Each structure stands twice: as C-alpha cells, then as structure tokens.
XYZ file of C-alpha atoms in Angstrom:
646
model
C 196.130 75.834 -91.332
C 195.787 75.566 -87.553
C 195.369 71.855 -86.754
C 193.458 72.780 -83.562
C 191.028 75.043 -85.353
C 187.440 74.652 -84.142
C 188.238 73.973 -80.479
C 186.918 76.297 -77.805
C 189.486 77.830 -75.390
C 189.215 75.085 -72.752
C 189.286 72.287 -75.328
C 192.330 73.908 -76.889
C 194.055 74.191 -73.514
C 193.613 70.433 -73.027
C 194.748 69.610 -76.570
C 197.894 71.753 -76.282
C 198.962 70.058 -73.043
C 201.634 67.510 -74.061
C 203.719 66.650 -70.987
C 202.881 65.464 -67.501
C 199.509 64.559 -65.958
C 196.269 66.119 -67.217
C 192.765 65.821 -65.773
C 189.907 66.788 -68.095
C 186.564 67.171 -66.323
C 184.194 66.843 -69.273
C 180.487 67.466 -68.853
C 177.869 65.630 -70.910
C 177.907 66.741 -74.554
C 180.959 68.960 -74.008
C 182.998 67.512 -76.871
C 185.372 65.281 -74.926
C 186.043 62.929 -77.870
C 186.806 65.897 -80.112
C 189.177 67.206 -77.450
C 190.904 63.854 -76.958
C 191.367 63.182 -80.665
C 192.762 66.660 -81.273
C 195.097 66.225 -78.307
C 196.383 63.029 -79.930
C 196.821 64.913 -83.227
C 198.740 67.646 -81.400
C 201.002 65.101 -79.690
C 201.888 63.698 -83.117
C 202.540 67.253 -84.367
C 204.876 67.723 -81.407
C 206.961 64.719 -82.477
C 205.402 61.767 -80.624
C 205.102 58.748 -82.915
C 201.477 57.542 -83.299
C 202.405 54.023 -82.177
C 203.707 55.443 -78.869
C 200.260 56.789 -77.975
C 197.701 54.696 -76.097
C 194.006 55.575 -75.633
C 191.679 53.410 -73.530
C 187.920 53.619 -73.171
C 185.151 51.272 -72.009
C 183.179 50.004 -75.022
C 184.147 48.697 -78.437
C 181.746 51.237 -79.913
C 183.489 54.176 -78.226
C 186.956 52.836 -79.077
C 185.951 52.321 -82.713
C 184.548 55.830 -83.029
C 187.634 57.369 -81.430
C 189.980 55.451 -83.731
C 187.974 56.462 -86.810
C 188.132 60.111 -85.808
C 191.875 59.951 -85.145
C 192.486 58.296 -88.527
C 190.337 60.957 -90.226
C 192.281 63.771 -88.551
C 195.626 62.235 -89.483
C 194.675 61.435 -93.079
C 193.293 64.940 -93.680
C 196.140 66.779 -91.946
C 197.889 68.950 -94.591
C 200.941 69.461 -92.381
C 202.151 65.854 -92.543
C 201.919 62.908 -94.890
C 199.754 60.115 -93.507
C 201.682 56.825 -93.498
C 198.954 54.645 -91.969
C 200.475 54.572 -88.460
C 197.828 55.003 -85.757
C 197.744 55.124 -81.950
C 196.661 52.017 -80.035
C 192.995 52.689 -79.246
C 191.111 49.995 -77.344
C 188.985 49.064 -74.365
C 190.582 48.034 -71.065
C 189.676 44.414 -71.756
C 190.987 44.462 -75.334
C 194.243 45.962 -74.045
C 194.438 43.078 -71.589
C 193.919 40.574 -74.407
C 196.664 42.241 -76.453
C 199.228 42.136 -73.633
C 198.306 38.663 -72.368
C 198.469 37.104 -75.852
C 202.029 38.431 -76.082
C 202.906 37.325 -72.551
C 200.787 34.147 -72.412
C 203.646 31.958 -71.166
C 203.991 34.133 -68.064
C 200.411 33.305 -67.043
C 200.599 29.642 -68.098
C 198.089 29.905 -70.939
C 198.252 29.037 -74.649
C 198.620 31.980 -77.015
C 195.095 31.437 -78.311
C 193.557 31.159 -74.854
C 189.767 31.179 -74.770
C 187.877 34.077 -73.213
C 184.865 32.851 -71.277
C 181.553 34.598 -71.870
C 178.786 34.650 -69.243
C 177.412 31.252 -70.241
C 180.853 29.636 -70.152
C 181.662 31.221 -66.789
C 178.409 29.994 -65.251
C 179.024 26.511 -66.648
C 182.497 26.303 -65.114
C 181.284 27.833 -61.859
C 178.582 25.168 -61.608
C 181.184 22.480 -62.235
C 183.467 23.989 -59.561
C 180.592 23.950 -57.064
C 179.930 20.292 -57.809
C 183.621 19.452 -57.383
C 183.451 21.108 -53.965
C 180.381 18.940 -53.188
C 178.114 21.994 -53.032
C 174.593 22.165 -54.426
C 174.392 24.749 -57.273
C 170.755 25.325 -56.300
C 171.784 26.385 -52.801
C 174.952 28.235 -53.855
C 173.802 29.922 -57.064
C 176.674 29.974 -59.641
C 175.940 33.544 -60.723
C 176.109 34.796 -57.146
C 179.416 32.979 -56.660
C 180.724 34.428 -59.935
C 179.788 37.966 -58.848
C 181.509 37.531 -55.482
C 184.718 36.388 -57.188
C 184.439 39.148 -59.801
C 184.317 41.816 -57.073
C 187.447 40.382 -55.467
C 189.306 40.265 -58.794
C 188.363 43.911 -59.274
C 190.214 44.574 -56.015
C 193.272 42.726 -57.411
C 192.806 39.603 -55.310
C 193.749 36.197 -56.681
C 192.363 32.864 -55.470
C 195.518 32.419 -53.373
C 195.572 35.880 -51.760
C 191.837 35.744 -51.097
C 192.064 32.303 -49.461
C 194.874 33.543 -47.199
C 192.794 36.545 -46.098
C 189.405 35.054 -45.231
C 190.160 33.105 -42.085
C 187.367 30.759 -41.011
C 184.321 32.827 -41.982
C 181.690 30.489 -43.426
C 180.708 32.010 -46.784
C 184.106 33.543 -47.647
C 185.683 30.144 -46.979
C 183.261 28.519 -49.411
C 183.999 31.216 -52.010
C 187.735 30.578 -51.581
C 187.364 26.827 -52.166
C 185.078 27.257 -55.178
C 187.371 29.930 -56.609
C 190.370 27.567 -56.409
C 188.413 24.835 -58.207
C 187.204 27.340 -60.822
C 190.761 28.537 -61.499
C 191.939 24.944 -61.974
C 189.135 24.310 -64.490
C 190.041 27.462 -66.432
C 193.682 26.399 -66.507
C 192.689 22.979 -67.880
C 190.644 24.646 -70.632
C 193.342 27.189 -71.455
C 190.865 29.956 -70.673
C 190.473 33.283 -68.876
C 187.334 35.136 -67.841
C 186.654 38.839 -68.394
C 188.002 39.893 -65.006
C 191.234 37.958 -65.581
C 192.012 40.118 -68.600
C 192.438 43.125 -66.296
C 193.682 41.229 -63.235
C 196.549 39.339 -64.895
C 197.619 42.348 -66.966
C 197.749 44.565 -63.887
C 199.607 41.985 -61.793
C 202.159 41.428 -64.568
C 202.937 45.147 -64.733
C 202.841 45.565 -60.965
C 205.055 42.606 -60.102
C 207.521 42.405 -63.005
C 209.843 45.324 -63.654
C 210.748 43.881 -67.065
C 207.097 44.122 -68.142
C 206.879 47.743 -67.045
C 210.041 48.568 -68.988
C 208.657 46.952 -72.161
C 205.288 48.683 -72.112
C 206.559 52.063 -70.896
C 208.869 52.039 -73.912
C 205.992 51.061 -76.171
C 203.481 53.681 -74.944
C 204.879 56.982 -73.719
C 201.587 58.926 -73.673
C 198.481 57.438 -72.061
C 194.819 58.501 -72.340
C 192.057 57.020 -70.173
C 188.472 57.892 -71.066
C 185.524 57.556 -68.629
C 187.956 57.569 -65.699
C 185.077 57.860 -63.244
C 184.013 54.332 -64.247
C 187.294 52.612 -63.345
C 187.399 50.020 -60.588
C 190.444 49.527 -58.377
C 192.160 47.153 -60.824
C 191.666 49.512 -63.806
C 192.712 52.497 -61.685
C 195.907 50.668 -60.684
C 196.576 49.581 -64.272
C 196.210 53.200 -65.436
C 198.818 54.392 -62.948
C 201.172 51.526 -63.828
C 200.940 52.385 -67.523
C 201.766 56.032 -66.736
C 205.005 54.949 -65.047
C 207.622 57.497 -64.075
C 207.080 59.711 -67.125
C 203.508 60.443 -65.931
C 202.347 61.542 -69.381
C 198.801 60.499 -68.543
C 195.586 62.252 -69.529
C 192.367 61.094 -67.888
C 188.917 62.264 -68.931
C 185.674 61.888 -67.064
C 182.751 63.319 -65.185
C 181.907 62.345 -61.619
C 178.304 63.344 -62.353
C 178.051 60.474 -64.847
C 179.407 57.723 -62.610
C 176.606 55.124 -62.580
C 178.341 51.757 -62.255
C 179.085 51.343 -58.544
C 177.211 48.039 -58.653
C 179.951 46.584 -60.863
C 182.859 47.992 -58.881
C 183.341 51.427 -60.462
C 184.522 54.077 -58.012
C 184.211 57.708 -59.109
C 186.517 58.666 -56.227
C 189.383 57.442 -58.435
C 188.852 60.574 -60.480
C 188.776 62.743 -57.384
C 192.063 61.150 -56.242
C 193.864 62.048 -59.479
C 195.219 65.331 -58.132
C 196.497 63.516 -55.039
C 198.123 60.808 -57.153
C 199.646 63.442 -59.456
C 200.096 66.687 -57.451
C 201.476 68.543 -60.474
C 198.441 67.721 -62.626
C 196.850 70.323 -64.872
C 193.033 70.438 -64.586
C 190.786 71.541 -67.463
C 187.017 71.968 -67.157
C 184.805 71.410 -70.242
C 181.412 72.937 -69.439
C 180.093 74.176 -72.772
C 177.498 71.681 -74.002
C 177.018 71.218 -77.764
C 174.205 68.677 -77.559
C 171.225 69.947 -75.590
C 169.034 73.015 -75.368
C 169.113 75.437 -72.421
C 165.965 74.067 -70.683
C 167.403 70.535 -70.705
C 170.708 71.740 -69.255
C 169.017 73.844 -66.574
C 167.059 70.790 -65.473
C 170.195 68.645 -65.451
C 172.154 71.207 -63.414
C 169.347 71.566 -60.872
C 169.202 67.796 -60.453
C 172.915 67.177 -60.003
C 173.744 70.110 -57.732
C 171.845 68.294 -54.951
C 174.723 65.791 -54.836
C 177.447 66.600 -52.315
C 180.334 64.401 -53.545
C 181.296 65.644 -57.009
C 183.678 67.765 -59.073
C 181.926 71.099 -59.326
C 180.889 72.270 -62.790
C 177.933 73.909 -64.508
C 176.856 72.959 -68.029
C 175.828 75.767 -70.362
C 175.023 76.225 -74.041
C 175.168 79.126 -76.461
C 172.043 77.829 -78.216
C 168.989 80.018 -77.790
C 165.441 78.834 -77.138
C 164.419 75.217 -76.800
C 161.266 73.438 -75.660
C 160.446 72.911 -72.022
C 160.574 69.432 -70.518
C 157.133 67.818 -70.354
C 155.836 65.965 -67.294
C 152.978 63.515 -67.849
C 150.940 61.707 -65.175
C 149.391 58.443 -66.425
C 146.900 56.088 -64.825
C 149.034 52.955 -65.168
C 151.850 51.505 -67.253
C 149.500 50.677 -70.137
C 148.322 54.285 -70.365
C 151.940 55.415 -70.072
C 152.870 53.196 -73.036
C 149.885 54.469 -75.035
C 150.915 58.081 -74.393
C 154.508 57.407 -75.468
C 153.333 55.629 -78.641
C 150.885 58.407 -79.550
C 153.497 61.102 -79.002
C 156.060 59.232 -81.117
C 153.468 58.745 -83.882
C 152.948 62.493 -83.869
C 156.689 63.149 -84.065
C 157.003 60.800 -87.036
C 154.036 62.418 -88.802
C 155.778 65.758 -88.375
C 158.980 64.551 -90.018
C 161.019 62.898 -87.248
C 162.665 59.557 -87.945
C 161.981 56.643 -85.553
C 165.741 56.338 -84.895
C 165.663 59.918 -83.513
C 163.675 58.685 -80.502
C 164.839 56.847 -77.381
C 162.663 55.443 -74.603
C 164.575 55.020 -71.350
C 163.578 53.106 -68.237
C 165.203 52.341 -64.897
C 164.391 48.613 -64.772
C 164.202 46.059 -67.586
C 160.712 44.829 -66.663
C 159.286 48.193 -67.775
C 160.019 47.441 -71.426
C 157.196 44.880 -71.772
C 154.324 47.386 -71.580
C 156.242 49.905 -73.707
C 156.883 47.299 -76.405
C 153.187 46.389 -76.467
C 152.291 50.058 -76.886
C 154.670 50.442 -79.825
C 153.461 47.200 -81.430
C 149.823 48.302 -81.155
C 150.767 51.604 -82.792
C 152.708 49.913 -85.601
C 155.959 51.669 -84.658
C 159.201 49.808 -85.405
C 161.542 49.547 -82.440
C 164.743 47.892 -81.285
C 165.524 46.838 -77.715
C 169.156 47.565 -76.911
C 170.959 44.585 -75.433
C 170.059 41.806 -77.878
C 173.620 41.111 -78.979
C 174.477 39.854 -82.434
C 177.389 37.861 -81.000
C 175.095 36.176 -78.455
C 173.032 34.446 -81.163
C 173.480 30.670 -81.051
C 174.416 30.210 -84.683
C 177.032 32.987 -84.485
C 178.492 31.512 -81.299
C 178.634 28.090 -82.980
C 180.744 29.388 -85.880
C 183.115 31.207 -83.518
C 183.341 28.077 -81.334
C 184.621 26.146 -84.382
C 187.357 28.756 -84.811
C 188.326 28.728 -81.114
C 188.315 24.922 -80.928
C 190.576 24.814 -83.984
C 193.037 27.285 -82.473
C 192.964 26.005 -78.889
C 192.690 22.192 -78.582
C 192.501 22.519 -74.782
C 189.242 24.507 -75.084
C 186.990 21.596 -74.134
C 183.970 23.913 -73.852
C 184.237 24.907 -77.514
C 184.859 21.332 -78.637
C 181.875 20.159 -76.574
C 179.724 22.843 -78.156
C 180.470 21.962 -81.775
C 181.186 18.231 -81.788
C 177.496 17.490 -82.443
C 176.573 20.752 -84.229
C 175.207 20.084 -86.725
C 173.914 16.725 -85.441
C 176.363 13.851 -86.005
C 174.980 11.309 -83.568
C 177.575 12.151 -80.895
C 175.671 12.290 -77.600
C 176.520 13.236 -74.019
C 177.760 9.780 -73.040
C 180.107 9.677 -76.025
C 181.330 13.194 -75.287
C 182.011 12.284 -71.658
C 184.196 9.375 -72.805
C 186.085 11.631 -75.230
C 186.795 14.198 -72.507
C 187.846 11.544 -69.988
C 190.365 9.989 -72.393
C 188.323 6.849 -73.143
C 187.837 7.538 -76.840
C 189.509 4.241 -77.827
C 186.675 2.301 -76.123
C 184.080 3.751 -78.487
C 182.712 1.816 -81.486
C 184.748 2.241 -84.710
C 181.898 4.125 -86.442
C 181.763 6.661 -83.592
C 185.548 7.046 -83.605
C 185.333 7.792 -87.327
C 182.798 10.569 -86.703
C 185.081 12.128 -84.083
C 188.080 11.843 -86.402
C 186.054 13.643 -89.057
C 185.356 16.522 -86.644
C 189.049 16.741 -85.780
C 189.908 16.824 -89.468
C 187.484 19.738 -89.938
C 189.136 21.585 -87.026
C 192.592 20.903 -88.476
C 191.537 22.399 -91.834
C 190.064 25.442 -90.081
C 193.315 25.873 -88.122
C 195.253 25.850 -91.429
C 192.893 28.496 -92.831
C 193.369 30.640 -89.696
C 197.112 30.646 -90.339
C 196.976 31.329 -94.063
C 193.757 33.030 -95.207
C 192.053 36.396 -94.616
C 189.556 36.174 -91.759
C 186.403 36.403 -93.873
C 187.601 33.509 -96.070
C 188.336 31.414 -92.984
C 184.835 31.976 -91.643
C 183.188 31.283 -94.974
C 185.091 27.993 -95.262
C 184.300 27.069 -91.660
C 180.561 27.527 -92.238
C 180.752 25.167 -95.221
C 183.205 22.596 -93.818
C 181.380 22.283 -90.508
C 178.138 21.343 -92.236
C 176.323 24.335 -90.726
C 175.497 25.840 -94.104
C 173.820 22.651 -95.369
C 171.984 22.190 -92.070
C 170.568 25.734 -92.205
C 169.468 25.263 -95.809
C 167.503 22.162 -94.791
C 165.789 23.952 -91.862
C 162.627 25.513 -93.303
C 161.610 27.260 -90.065
C 164.615 29.250 -88.805
C 167.343 28.149 -91.196
C 167.129 31.154 -93.479
C 167.419 33.575 -90.571
C 170.357 31.648 -89.095
C 172.087 31.507 -92.466
C 171.681 35.272 -92.909
C 173.246 35.815 -89.488
C 176.321 33.693 -90.166
C 176.715 35.334 -93.588
C 176.500 38.671 -91.782
C 179.365 37.445 -89.585
C 181.432 36.795 -92.727
C 180.621 40.304 -93.960
C 181.600 41.805 -90.616
C 184.882 39.861 -90.684
C 186.008 41.610 -93.886
C 187.031 44.607 -91.789
C 189.852 42.428 -90.366
C 191.062 41.169 -93.759
C 193.753 43.858 -94.017
C 195.550 42.335 -91.019
C 197.731 39.240 -91.122
C 195.616 36.062 -90.786
C 196.737 35.503 -87.190
C 196.200 39.116 -86.121
C 192.849 39.265 -87.886
C 191.398 36.140 -86.320
C 192.563 37.212 -82.846
C 190.995 40.650 -83.296
C 187.690 39.176 -84.438
C 187.497 36.685 -81.552
C 188.421 39.350 -78.993
C 185.921 41.875 -80.335
C 183.175 39.240 -80.456
C 183.715 38.172 -76.861
C 184.116 41.694 -75.503
C 181.149 43.226 -77.355
C 179.028 45.407 -75.051
C 175.292 46.126 -75.042
C 175.813 49.369 -76.963
C 177.573 47.494 -79.760
C 174.246 45.826 -80.523
C 172.974 49.123 -81.936
C 174.843 48.270 -85.111
C 173.571 44.707 -85.204
C 170.250 45.348 -86.938
C 170.436 42.793 -89.709
C 167.473 43.922 -91.743
C 167.303 47.410 -93.217
C 163.904 48.044 -91.694
C 165.396 47.620 -88.203
C 167.964 50.342 -88.715
C 165.381 53.123 -88.562
C 163.671 52.176 -85.326
C 162.826 53.674 -81.944
C 165.413 52.574 -79.370
C 164.350 51.113 -76.023
C 166.965 50.727 -73.294
C 167.755 51.071 -69.618
C 169.260 54.378 -68.537
C 172.497 52.520 -67.769
C 172.697 51.308 -71.378
C 172.060 54.828 -72.729
C 175.253 56.343 -71.328
C 177.383 57.789 -74.103
C 174.479 57.945 -76.581
C 172.383 60.900 -77.726
C 169.002 61.333 -79.404
C 166.931 64.333 -80.501
C 163.885 63.103 -78.535
C 163.999 61.209 -75.227
C 161.201 59.703 -73.132
C 162.208 58.875 -69.551
C 159.529 56.601 -68.127
C 158.574 55.405 -64.659
C 159.681 58.523 -62.760
C 158.192 57.173 -59.533
C 159.240 56.869 -55.928
C 160.932 53.504 -55.416
C 161.432 52.936 -59.150
C 163.463 56.007 -60.095
C 165.204 56.546 -57.730
C 165.294 52.781 -57.436
C 165.231 51.480 -53.884
C 166.614 48.025 -54.652
C 166.937 46.179 -51.358
C 167.452 49.300 -49.262
C 163.957 49.389 -47.795
C 162.047 52.624 -47.147
C 165.180 54.814 -47.043
C 167.914 54.700 -49.683
C 171.443 54.930 -48.276
C 173.168 58.251 -49.098
C 175.724 56.823 -51.538
C 173.058 54.950 -53.501
C 170.821 58.044 -53.473
C 173.589 60.115 -55.082
C 174.199 57.440 -57.730
C 170.477 57.364 -58.582
C 170.558 61.136 -58.970
C 173.581 60.823 -61.278
C 171.629 58.250 -63.271
C 168.725 60.676 -63.725
C 171.221 63.349 -64.770
C 172.625 60.955 -67.404
C 169.105 60.227 -68.663
C 168.196 63.906 -69.129
C 171.470 64.797 -70.838
C 170.939 62.145 -73.561
C 168.408 64.521 -75.194
C 169.202 67.130 -77.815
C 165.812 68.810 -78.360
C 163.060 67.526 -76.100
C 162.472 65.410 -72.970
C 159.240 63.799 -71.749
C 159.099 62.568 -68.147
C 156.292 60.095 -67.489
C 155.011 58.434 -64.343
C 152.066 56.205 -63.453
C 149.720 56.340 -60.474
C 149.584 52.534 -60.389
C 152.049 49.995 -61.793
C 152.088 46.209 -61.870
C 155.326 45.049 -60.254
C 156.074 41.357 -59.623
C 152.454 40.442 -60.303
C 150.915 42.941 -57.873
C 149.310 46.315 -58.616
C 151.160 48.986 -56.657
C 150.061 52.539 -55.935
C 152.957 54.761 -57.010
C 153.939 58.269 -55.914
C 155.765 60.698 -58.213
C 159.559 60.645 -57.875
C 161.327 63.161 -55.667
C 163.336 64.090 -58.783
C 160.260 65.825 -60.210
C 160.191 68.080 -57.157
C 163.645 69.388 -58.078
C 162.482 70.775 -61.416
C 161.474 74.431 -61.767
C 158.364 75.728 -63.532
C 160.789 77.870 -65.525
C 161.638 74.936 -67.789
C 158.904 72.295 -67.308
C 155.295 71.993 -68.440
C 152.608 69.367 -67.986
C 150.828 67.470 -70.738
C 147.453 65.743 -70.574
C 147.755 62.198 -71.990
C 144.014 62.130 -72.753
C 144.218 65.014 -75.223
C 146.391 63.266 -77.803
C 144.742 62.081 -81.027
C 144.038 58.392 -81.601
C 146.709 56.532 -83.575
C 145.673 55.296 -87.002
C 147.591 52.098 -87.738
C 148.005 51.249 -91.402
C-alpha cells in the first residue's frame, strides 16, 4: 500500500522531498497538516529515525493535533512495526523549556525553574520599577514589559540593550528597569516567556558545543506557521537547521496577522535568500470552503502588494453566497445574529458549528446579550482553564515544592487555604527574619514546609495525577472547598478536572510528567481553552472570539461582525489614514476571518455603534466594496422570525 496515498500532486511533491531546504506555501484549508505529517512518515520510511525529527508550531493545540496524527500514521502503517518512537513535536516555547531544563546550569537557573505568567511578570515588573524609584502609575508595568518583550524578540539582553541606548530618556529608564527585573528573576529562579526563546537561541548561537549536540539530536527540522516567526524564532530556526539544512518551513504570508507581537512575514519571503537551493511547493487546493467563499477571499487578498502569490481554488461545486446585513446598531446586529443562529439550530445545525468573530473584544458584550436573550448556549474563547485561581493555586504548590527559590509561588500558597499567615509575617519570612516570629507562627510555617516536602517526594516517585490528588488533600484545599457553600463545589470540580487532565502524563516518568504538565499549563494559549469546557452542556456551544483568536480554526457557519470603517479595518492610533503596512495586515486579518468558514458567511455592520461610551455614526467597511455581486447577497434583518425562547 502506498503510504502517501490520498495526497494531491503538490502535497505529494512536498512529502517526497527528504533532503535540503523546502518551502511550502500553504493556503488556508489546503491540507498543510496532512502534508507535514505525511512528509514525516515518508522521512521515517526513508530511514530517518523518528527521534531525529523535530516539528515546531505555535500553539499547544496545533502541536497536540500534529503529534496525534503522526502517531496514528505510524501505528497504522503496514510497512513497518510501530515501536512507540515518535518525532519531537512541540511549540517554540515548549522546545525552549525542553532545552533549557537540560542546560539550566549554563543559564544559572535551577532545573525546575519557574516560568512566569502574565500576572507574575507584571508583579516583578512593578517591583523592579519600585527598586528603581519609579512610580508604577507613571511608568505602567505592562507597557514596560511590552517594551522589554519587543527587545528580547530582537535577541537583545539587558546588557546589550543598556550598551546600545546611549542617554535617551525612556530607553535609559527601560534599561535600568530591565536590569532590576532580570536580577529579581534570577533570585526567584525564574524565566519569562520571552526568555524561553531568547536563552535557547543565544545558547545555540554562541556555543558551538550546543549546536553540535542538538544538530546530532535533530537532523530534520519542520517549522509550521513560519510567517508568524519573530526575529528570535527565525534565528532559532536557522540555527537548528545547521549545515545539513534539512529544514522544511510551512506558512502563508496572507495569514500573517501578528505584527503587533513581533511577527514578521518577511521571514518567509527571505527563505529563498537564506537557502538559495530551496525547493518551493505551492498548496492552493482548498478542502474546507465553498467556491463563493474562496472567490471572496481571493478578491480581498489580491489587493495586498507584499505577498507570495497564490490563488485558492476548490473542486467542490455550488455553495451559498456570502450575506451582507446592514443593522441599525450593535443591539440590532446581535439580535440578527441570534435569530439567524436560532434558525440554523432549528434546521439541524449544532451550536458548536457556529462561530461569531469580531475585530475588538468590546464587541462581544452586545453579542453575548443577544445570545442570552435568545437562550443560545455560547462560549467565549480566551477564558483559560489554567488561569482559574484554584487551578493556579494547586500548580503553585507543585512549583514551590520543586523550586524553593520560587518566592512568588511560596507567597501565593503559604496562606491558601487561610492559616493566619499575613503580609507582615510573609515579609519577615522572605527577608530572613523568620526566627523573630512567635513560636505558634513558626509552627504554621514549618507545617507548610512539611507539606511542600511531601509534595516534592511525590513529584519524584508518583505518577503526576497521584501527585496532584495528594497535593489537593495535603494542602487543605479540598477541605476548604468542601466547606465553601457558594463557589466551593465549582472550584473542587475544577481541581478534580486538573487531576483528570494530568492522567495523560502518567505514562512518563514522574519527573518528566510533572515537568510536561507545568510547561503545558504555563504555555497554554487562548485556543487551548476550547477544550476547557468543564460541563457537558458547554461543549456544544456557539463560539465567540476575536478574528486573531480564530486563526487555525474552522466552522461550518461564520458570522463576521462590525465590518465598519475604523473598526474593521481597525484604525488603532493611526488617525484618519491607516499606514500601508497596517492596512495590509488588516486585509490579511479579514482574509483569515472569511477562510474560517466551510459553508456560509454572514458579514454584518451597524449604522451606529456605542464605542467608549459615545454613540458613533459608522460607515460600511471598504472591505465590502471589494466583494462582487457574483458571490454576495443582502439580507434584511427585519424579515427574520421572532425567537421563541423555551
């Protein structure tokens, strides 16, 4: 049996390529994951050991799906016996965690270094500002964090940045705060998200021994969503390729929508300059959407001037036109969307088949009210399971047990549940004055340390799920939740859900399992929250999300709301005229939105919209002017039947 059976000619060309650099330009819905996984299968057929293959993508969700598909292909392959060996499939950040845990001494961190989430980073940034005698209200910690993050994405360290800024006022302040922030992280044995890429890249760039080790480990490299790489990730990709240059990158310049966080789609356009002997394969056949949707998408994106040329097509026949709906205001827009969804559900569609997309988060409020009034279940993407307080508390117990220098985790759990250890007592503990505390207080602290010691023993000896279950009991959290009659039951269900989730790591050694869980929890993205619905009723729900959050997803029915001048395309702080680069990114964003749909798209706009407390008169978006009557139709929102709520 042909192990590449089912691939179209271009997909097959990419899968059969086994040596040297390969660029796959993959349009939306063109089967890039299928192509990548079959290429990995073909590499293994050609004699490359699975463990010598590396595949990197951007979200845990995408990495998990790719790994599952690779395992399925390998386990069902009649030509070879499956021995359980699999390629290393991960996100960029998870790859960084893997390498830095192994090389922790080289970056002066403990093996179980903490990874700071947004809250932790803001806390340390505020403390750094105070140490520099700066007012956090004047120099907002988040703004400072973003400035430092951009520089780390350009492979700057606190030292190299400080040497480069001269005497400019704000950059000098950033340099001083950055130095203080780095010192605080070192004291806590911690790294932030950007460090995971920065330190990994610098290790490979600056130490030949490191390059030798990891080139020997991974001979064939795959980078998904290459158009979304920043400079650090782009450099890391090239370093991993090394002299053998067996690197395959996959992406689509038309779906590059993250410039605001440092992504540069030009990295993809530079690939042929970086690797002059590269093979280029174009995947243009779309397996997701109907012809009208693809015609609209092509007409939108061809207006952009900086892109890799391609033209999506489908062999599917027919398909409904896109509908354009003009509404009086955002409330009427929400009512229309709710009525239309009610009709879809009455005609057999499932709520989970429907996505409502918007350009800005504030738009969700009116849409949620419309769905609530109609009695339609929905889920807002972005409410992360791992961001829930009770879940973070359990994980903080684990991190504090593994990393005694993680003062943030110790501070979080020392009085959770309540033990009568207040801020003054905590300050004395952290400043080394614990011996001055009353004997009863010292006993409480000793009890906490004993709990952490027992958890540390479990981490070394038990499967992950058992460790978590014991930690929930030993910490006193379980008893505290049982006594809380208001939210306790919900919190208890969430931490039990965490134990259930942890069972997927039980096949690993205790140390490997706990590290994988902590890394995955910290690096979880917004899209990972799609699988977080705890209650069964939430699993079949309409999805609400920003267009940015929708990338990589697909739904039979898609509503794209707020298609108005200034909102989509979004003007941001540009004023009356959007700069050309931003204008092209907004057009790519609209292209991404349209290509999420399989069967039908509704485009809605309002004549007036309440924005920041004021009622604004809105004009239809210029994007609507780019659509041809050949594949669009208008709908009258007043002609839909009234919703009957049970």
